[in-house]
């Protein structure tokens, strides 16, 4: 079973540096939009769009209203005409009239201001938008939702009457709208619901799920209770149900939703250059006397983002008895040199942490990398990480349910999904200074984040609900912004999500699917360029920009007993259910977007039952009670779908009867 998202391939390789991901300050507003290889380029070229008729362009309704002002930062801003004394002028001529912008069918607004609007013709995807009735004394807000398409859209402004006037255009980013009714009968989503609910009935914990496509939320469901087990491992029968506002501990998804997005914004704003050495931002960051492996003096921000900085994965600064030489054999004061539970001391402890390999020679996922990146953000902004991301990322987007240290920020414990049952003890096995022993609910589970970093770290500590995360995901899908707020430029983001030379499942911070490398979590159906991340507490983010589809799955798998803490203290009951393994939910979600087929799903279900049974029979790691419970849950889903011929025939087979007897059904 995969019980830790941080246990990825650590391949020995030497990385060649790619071009600097920085962009000069002042380029945060683009006159011309670049389109990455991930974009939906089919609509950006010549030819008819989905909204054009055989006879040529039709007029858009273009309902307009006067507005006093237009505030914000936009994906597209331009003043027409582009004259030949303007440095942006292109002697191809027609290129001065057209540009592209990201939008989705059924939504879209363009803001226009001109003292002589009748002197210009405005087209969107070849459809003329009326300008004759626009107010020439103010900004006009024009509804273009009847002519927009999914992905790249074309804007044309042409001068049709000699005039000294200008025609100024602004277009914001798409926002999420409710599209759940369109998918209410989607059989793939029904199967997801049946599996998750059946697994919860048989011992799984809880979940929130949000799926988006083409700017619409098409699936939004909550499952289970905020706390599933008592400290003694017995099941809580009548707990508080998870709702839309329930917060989850994101674990390593913090790396994306806080640290990476903050760094992309700082690069866009010209405050950070990832090709520069860490020393330029933290002057004291240097090789220490006695270091056996050198490399800190020349370490760059890029190498940290690529997880090739040389640091160990988990030095456990919070635990003085941690034994770096034998992690499974703690010894008194073995970690004294690096031990601290004082956030003000941790940066120095990171500087003093011995490197395990020469930077750039290996890929090794490490929490220390993102702890350090969090400190770099704090040095640049002169603000603590939680304050900066709140002010720079979350508040501008109007997000209320994403925060570090939720109990200190107006949230109550019963509105937060619980994690480990007996503090960080792994059901009584582990001990260290100041350890929590009660069920963790409302404070970060991660030990380094809680004990050493005061709940605020670049690698873990963020809490959120799936709905607010969907907005941040949509910001990525929109290539940098949401509504009238731009967080980062598309060109910068392109540098962050492209594969590193030595391991295609890594970008700059982002995890990438590649062709097969990360499909266990992101699904085999998502495009190879899909990005996202996982979190140890049971969280998953999948962002498929090519197909304009995303998924946020939040669970709390660690809110369950440890199966046998003497064999593996990190092997929780919740990790043995299919929902906690991510791939079933993500694959079914991506598979059924256009052509969900009930009989196809019934065949999938039958295959899963047989495969799970054979897996338990063949592999000792899966010969556990929760694995049998997960199998029993699949049989219960079969009962719910027994009207199907596929399932009916399967239930009549000897194999089905054998499996039923095996699980005690």
PDB file of C-alpha atoms in Angstrom, residues 74-211:
ATOM      1  CA  UNK A  74      -6.708  41.206 -15.999  1.00  0.00           C
ATOM      2  CA  UNK A  75      -5.633  38.414 -18.315  1.00  0.00           C
ATOM      3  CA  UNK A  76      -5.958  40.753 -21.279  1.00  0.00           C
ATOM      4  CA  UNK A  77      -5.605  44.542 -21.581  1.00  0.00           C
ATOM      5  CA  UNK A  78      -5.032  46.402 -24.820  1.00  0.00           C
ATOM      6  CA  UNK A  79      -5.635  49.768 -26.433  1.00  0.00           C
ATOM      7  CA  UNK A  80      -6.604  49.866 -30.110  1.00  0.00           C
ATOM      8  CA  UNK A  81      -5.556  50.810 -32.703  1.00  0.00           C
ATOM      9  CA  UNK A  82      -1.927  49.765 -32.426  1.00  0.00           C
ATOM     10  CA  UNK A  83      -0.193  52.514 -34.390  1.00  0.00           C
ATOM     11  CA  UNK A  84       3.052  52.175 -36.303  1.00  0.00           C
ATOM     12  CA  UNK A  85       4.951  54.314 -33.789  1.00  0.00           C
ATOM     13  CA  UNK A  86       4.067  51.844 -31.005  1.00  0.00           C
ATOM     14  CA  UNK A  87       6.768  49.331 -30.101  1.00  0.00           C
ATOM     15  CA  UNK A  88       4.069  46.646 -30.087  1.00  0.00           C
ATOM     16  CA  UNK A  89       3.197  47.338 -33.726  1.00  0.00           C
ATOM     17  CA  UNK A  90       3.660  44.388 -36.096  1.00  0.00           C
ATOM     18  CA  UNK A  91       4.080  45.066 -39.830  1.00  0.00           C
ATOM     19  CA  UNK A  92       2.053  41.923 -40.563  1.00  0.00           C
ATOM     20  CA  UNK A  93      -0.831  44.363 -39.868  1.00  0.00           C
ATOM     21  CA  UNK A  94      -3.651  41.912 -39.212  1.00  0.00           C
ATOM     22  CA  UNK A  95      -1.834  40.672 -36.116  1.00  0.00           C
ATOM     23  CA  UNK A  96      -2.425  44.067 -34.518  1.00  0.00           C
ATOM     24  CA  UNK A  97      -6.168  43.441 -34.566  1.00  0.00           C
ATOM     25  CA  UNK A  98      -6.423  39.947 -33.071  1.00  0.00           C
ATOM     26  CA  UNK A  99      -5.522  38.246 -29.827  1.00  0.00           C
ATOM     27  CA  UNK A 100      -6.687  35.279 -27.810  1.00  0.00           C
ATOM     28  CA  UNK A 101      -8.039  34.924 -24.283  1.00  0.00           C
ATOM     29  CA  UNK A 102      -9.107  32.049 -22.066  1.00  0.00           C
ATOM     30  CA  UNK A 103     -12.814  31.578 -21.484  1.00  0.00           C
ATOM     31  CA  UNK A 104     -15.490  28.894 -21.356  1.00  0.00           C
ATOM     32  CA  UNK A 105     -18.799  28.426 -23.115  1.00  0.00           C
ATOM     33  CA  UNK A 106     -21.667  30.140 -21.352  1.00  0.00           C
ATOM     34  CA  UNK A 107     -19.636  32.796 -19.581  1.00  0.00           C
ATOM     35  CA  UNK A 108     -17.515  35.791 -20.429  1.00  0.00           C
ATOM     36  CA  UNK A 109     -17.396  39.563 -20.055  1.00  0.00           C
ATOM     37  CA  UNK A 110     -15.426  42.168 -21.936  1.00  0.00           C
ATOM     38  CA  UNK A 111     -14.918  45.707 -20.658  1.00  0.00           C
ATOM     39  CA  UNK A 112     -14.692  48.424 -23.286  1.00  0.00           C
ATOM     40  CA  UNK A 113     -14.019  52.158 -23.154  1.00  0.00           C
ATOM     41  CA  UNK A 114     -13.973  54.531 -26.148  1.00  0.00           C
ATOM     42  CA  UNK A 115     -15.131  58.081 -26.793  1.00  0.00           C
ATOM     43  CA  UNK A 116     -16.173  56.976 -30.287  1.00  0.00           C
ATOM     44  CA  UNK A 117     -17.133  53.305 -30.031  1.00  0.00           C
ATOM     45  CA  UNK A 118     -18.928  53.394 -33.388  1.00  0.00           C
ATOM     46  CA  UNK A 119     -15.541  53.898 -35.079  1.00  0.00           C
ATOM     47  CA  UNK A 120     -14.516  50.369 -34.175  1.00  0.00           C
ATOM     48  CA  UNK A 121     -15.796  46.873 -34.884  1.00  0.00           C
ATOM     49  CA  UNK A 122     -15.549  44.289 -32.109  1.00  0.00           C
ATOM     50  CA  UNK A 123     -15.636  40.557 -32.827  1.00  0.00           C
ATOM     51  CA  UNK A 124     -15.409  37.545 -30.519  1.00  0.00           C
ATOM     52  CA  UNK A 125     -14.780  34.205 -32.235  1.00  0.00           C
ATOM     53  CA  UNK A 126     -15.912  35.759 -35.509  1.00  0.00           C
ATOM     54  CA  UNK A 127     -19.205  37.055 -34.082  1.00  0.00           C
ATOM     55  CA  UNK A 128     -19.653  40.807 -34.202  1.00  0.00           C
ATOM     56  CA  UNK A 129     -20.455  42.386 -30.860  1.00  0.00           C
ATOM     57  CA  UNK A 130     -22.586  45.566 -31.200  1.00  0.00           C
ATOM     58  CA  UNK A 131     -20.724  48.769 -30.311  1.00  0.00           C
ATOM     59  CA  UNK A 132     -23.132  51.395 -31.651  1.00  0.00           C
ATOM     60  CA  UNK A 133     -24.996  51.807 -28.375  1.00  0.00           C
ATOM     61  CA  UNK A 134     -22.035  51.852 -26.030  1.00  0.00           C
ATOM     62  CA  UNK A 135     -21.684  54.819 -23.689  1.00  0.00           C
ATOM     63  CA  UNK A 136     -18.801  56.939 -24.950  1.00  0.00           C
ATOM     64  CA  UNK A 137     -18.200  58.616 -21.591  1.00  0.00           C
ATOM     65  CA  UNK A 138     -17.471  55.610 -19.402  1.00  0.00           C
ATOM     66  CA  UNK A 139     -16.531  51.956 -19.246  1.00  0.00           C
ATOM     67  CA  UNK A 140     -19.005  49.472 -20.671  1.00  0.00           C
ATOM     68  CA  UNK A 141     -19.457  45.895 -19.480  1.00  0.00           C
ATOM     69  CA  UNK A 142     -20.492  43.622 -22.351  1.00  0.00           C
ATOM     70  CA  UNK A 143     -21.845  40.098 -21.897  1.00  0.00           C
ATOM     71  CA  UNK A 144     -20.252  37.788 -24.506  1.00  0.00           C
ATOM     72  CA  UNK A 145     -21.400  34.489 -22.962  1.00  0.00           C
ATOM     73  CA  UNK A 146     -23.463  33.508 -26.004  1.00  0.00           C
ATOM     74  CA  UNK A 147     -20.405  33.355 -28.298  1.00  0.00           C
ATOM     75  CA  UNK A 148     -17.567  32.099 -26.080  1.00  0.00           C
ATOM     76  CA  UNK A 149     -16.170  28.594 -26.402  1.00  0.00           C
ATOM     77  CA  UNK A 150     -14.206  26.294 -24.122  1.00  0.00           C
ATOM     78  CA  UNK A 151     -10.518  27.148 -24.054  1.00  0.00           C
ATOM     79  CA  UNK A 152      -8.898  29.751 -26.277  1.00  0.00           C
ATOM     80  CA  UNK A 153     -11.168  32.430 -27.697  1.00  0.00           C
ATOM     81  CA  UNK A 154     -10.410  35.045 -30.371  1.00  0.00           C
ATOM     82  CA  UNK A 155     -10.850  38.778 -29.974  1.00  0.00           C
ATOM     83  CA  UNK A 156     -10.739  41.168 -32.920  1.00  0.00           C
ATOM     84  CA  UNK A 157     -10.902  44.959 -32.820  1.00  0.00           C
ATOM     85  CA  UNK A 158     -10.769  46.715 -36.195  1.00  0.00           C
ATOM     86  CA  UNK A 159     -10.931  50.404 -37.035  1.00  0.00           C
ATOM     87  CA  UNK A 160     -13.856  50.938 -39.395  1.00  0.00           C
ATOM     88  CA  UNK A 161     -13.991  54.742 -39.372  1.00  0.00           C
ATOM     89  CA  UNK A 162     -11.165  57.238 -39.406  1.00  0.00           C
ATOM     90  CA  UNK A 163     -10.883  58.621 -35.905  1.00  0.00           C
ATOM     91  CA  UNK A 164      -8.424  59.956 -33.359  1.00  0.00           C
ATOM     92  CA  UNK A 165     -10.210  57.976 -30.635  1.00  0.00           C
ATOM     93  CA  UNK A 166      -8.955  54.805 -29.009  1.00  0.00           C
ATOM     94  CA  UNK A 167     -10.766  51.623 -28.043  1.00  0.00           C
ATOM     95  CA  UNK A 168      -9.585  50.149 -24.748  1.00  0.00           C
ATOM     96  CA  UNK A 169     -10.386  46.523 -23.900  1.00  0.00           C
ATOM     97  CA  UNK A 170     -10.045  44.540 -20.668  1.00  0.00           C
ATOM     98  CA  UNK A 171     -10.977  40.890 -20.123  1.00  0.00           C
ATOM     99  CA  UNK A 172     -10.870  39.118 -16.777  1.00  0.00           C
ATOM    100  CA  UNK A 173     -10.330  35.447 -16.062  1.00  0.00           C
ATOM    101  CA  UNK A 174     -13.101  32.820 -15.981  1.00  0.00           C
ATOM    102  CA  UNK A 175     -14.687  31.969 -12.652  1.00  0.00           C
ATOM    103  CA  UNK A 176     -16.327  28.739 -11.549  1.00  0.00           C
ATOM    104  CA  UNK A 177     -20.066  28.340 -12.000  1.00  0.00           C
ATOM    105  CA  UNK A 178     -22.355  25.548 -10.846  1.00  0.00           C
ATOM    106  CA  UNK A 179     -22.793  22.782 -13.397  1.00  0.00           C
ATOM    107  CA  UNK A 180     -23.661  19.902 -11.064  1.00  0.00           C
ATOM    108  CA  UNK A 181     -27.182  19.505 -12.486  1.00  0.00           C
ATOM    109  CA  UNK A 182     -25.708  18.655 -15.883  1.00  0.00           C
ATOM    110  CA  UNK A 183     -23.946  15.646 -14.336  1.00  0.00           C
ATOM    111  CA  UNK A 184     -26.556  14.625 -11.768  1.00  0.00           C
ATOM    112  CA  UNK A 185     -27.222  11.362 -13.626  1.00  0.00           C
ATOM    113  CA  UNK A 186     -23.612  10.643 -14.563  1.00  0.00           C
ATOM    114  CA  UNK A 187     -23.075   6.962 -13.813  1.00  0.00           C
ATOM    115  CA  UNK A 188     -19.356   7.327 -13.128  1.00  0.00           C
ATOM    116  CA  UNK A 189     -20.123   9.839 -10.389  1.00  0.00           C
ATOM    117  CA  UNK A 190     -22.829   7.513  -9.057  1.00  0.00           C
ATOM    118  CA  UNK A 191     -20.292   4.692  -8.897  1.00  0.00           C
ATOM    119  CA  UNK A 192     -17.816   6.946  -7.079  1.00  0.00           C
ATOM    120  CA  UNK A 193     -20.507   7.791  -4.515  1.00  0.00           C
ATOM    121  CA  UNK A 194     -21.416   4.142  -4.078  1.00  0.00           C
ATOM    122  CA  UNK A 195     -17.801   3.065  -3.545  1.00  0.00           C
ATOM    123  CA  UNK A 196     -16.904   5.839  -1.104  1.00  0.00           C
ATOM    124  CA  UNK A 197     -20.095   5.461   0.922  1.00  0.00           C
ATOM    125  CA  UNK A 198     -19.744   1.669   1.031  1.00  0.00           C
ATOM    126  CA  UNK A 199     -16.132   1.971   2.162  1.00  0.00           C
ATOM    127  CA  UNK A 200     -17.107   4.430   4.893  1.00  0.00           C
ATOM    128  CA  UNK A 201     -19.766   1.972   6.072  1.00  0.00           C
ATOM    129  CA  UNK A 202     -16.995  -0.637   6.303  1.00  0.00           C
ATOM    130  CA  UNK A 203     -14.346   1.395   8.088  1.00  0.00           C
ATOM    131  CA  UNK A 204     -13.046   4.228   5.897  1.00  0.00           C
ATOM    132  CA  UNK A 205     -12.982   7.751   7.333  1.00  0.00           C
ATOM    133  CA  UNK A 206     -14.408  10.689   5.322  1.00  0.00           C
ATOM    134  CA  UNK A 207     -14.005  12.720   2.153  1.00  0.00           C
ATOM    135  CA  UNK A 208     -14.802  15.861   0.202  1.00  0.00           C
ATOM    136  CA  UNK A 209     -14.771  15.757  -3.586  1.00  0.00           C
ATOM    137  CA  UNK A 210     -14.953  18.561  -6.136  1.00  0.00           C
ATOM    138  CA  UNK A 211     -14.546  17.975  -9.877  1.00  0.00           C
TER     139      UNK A 211
END
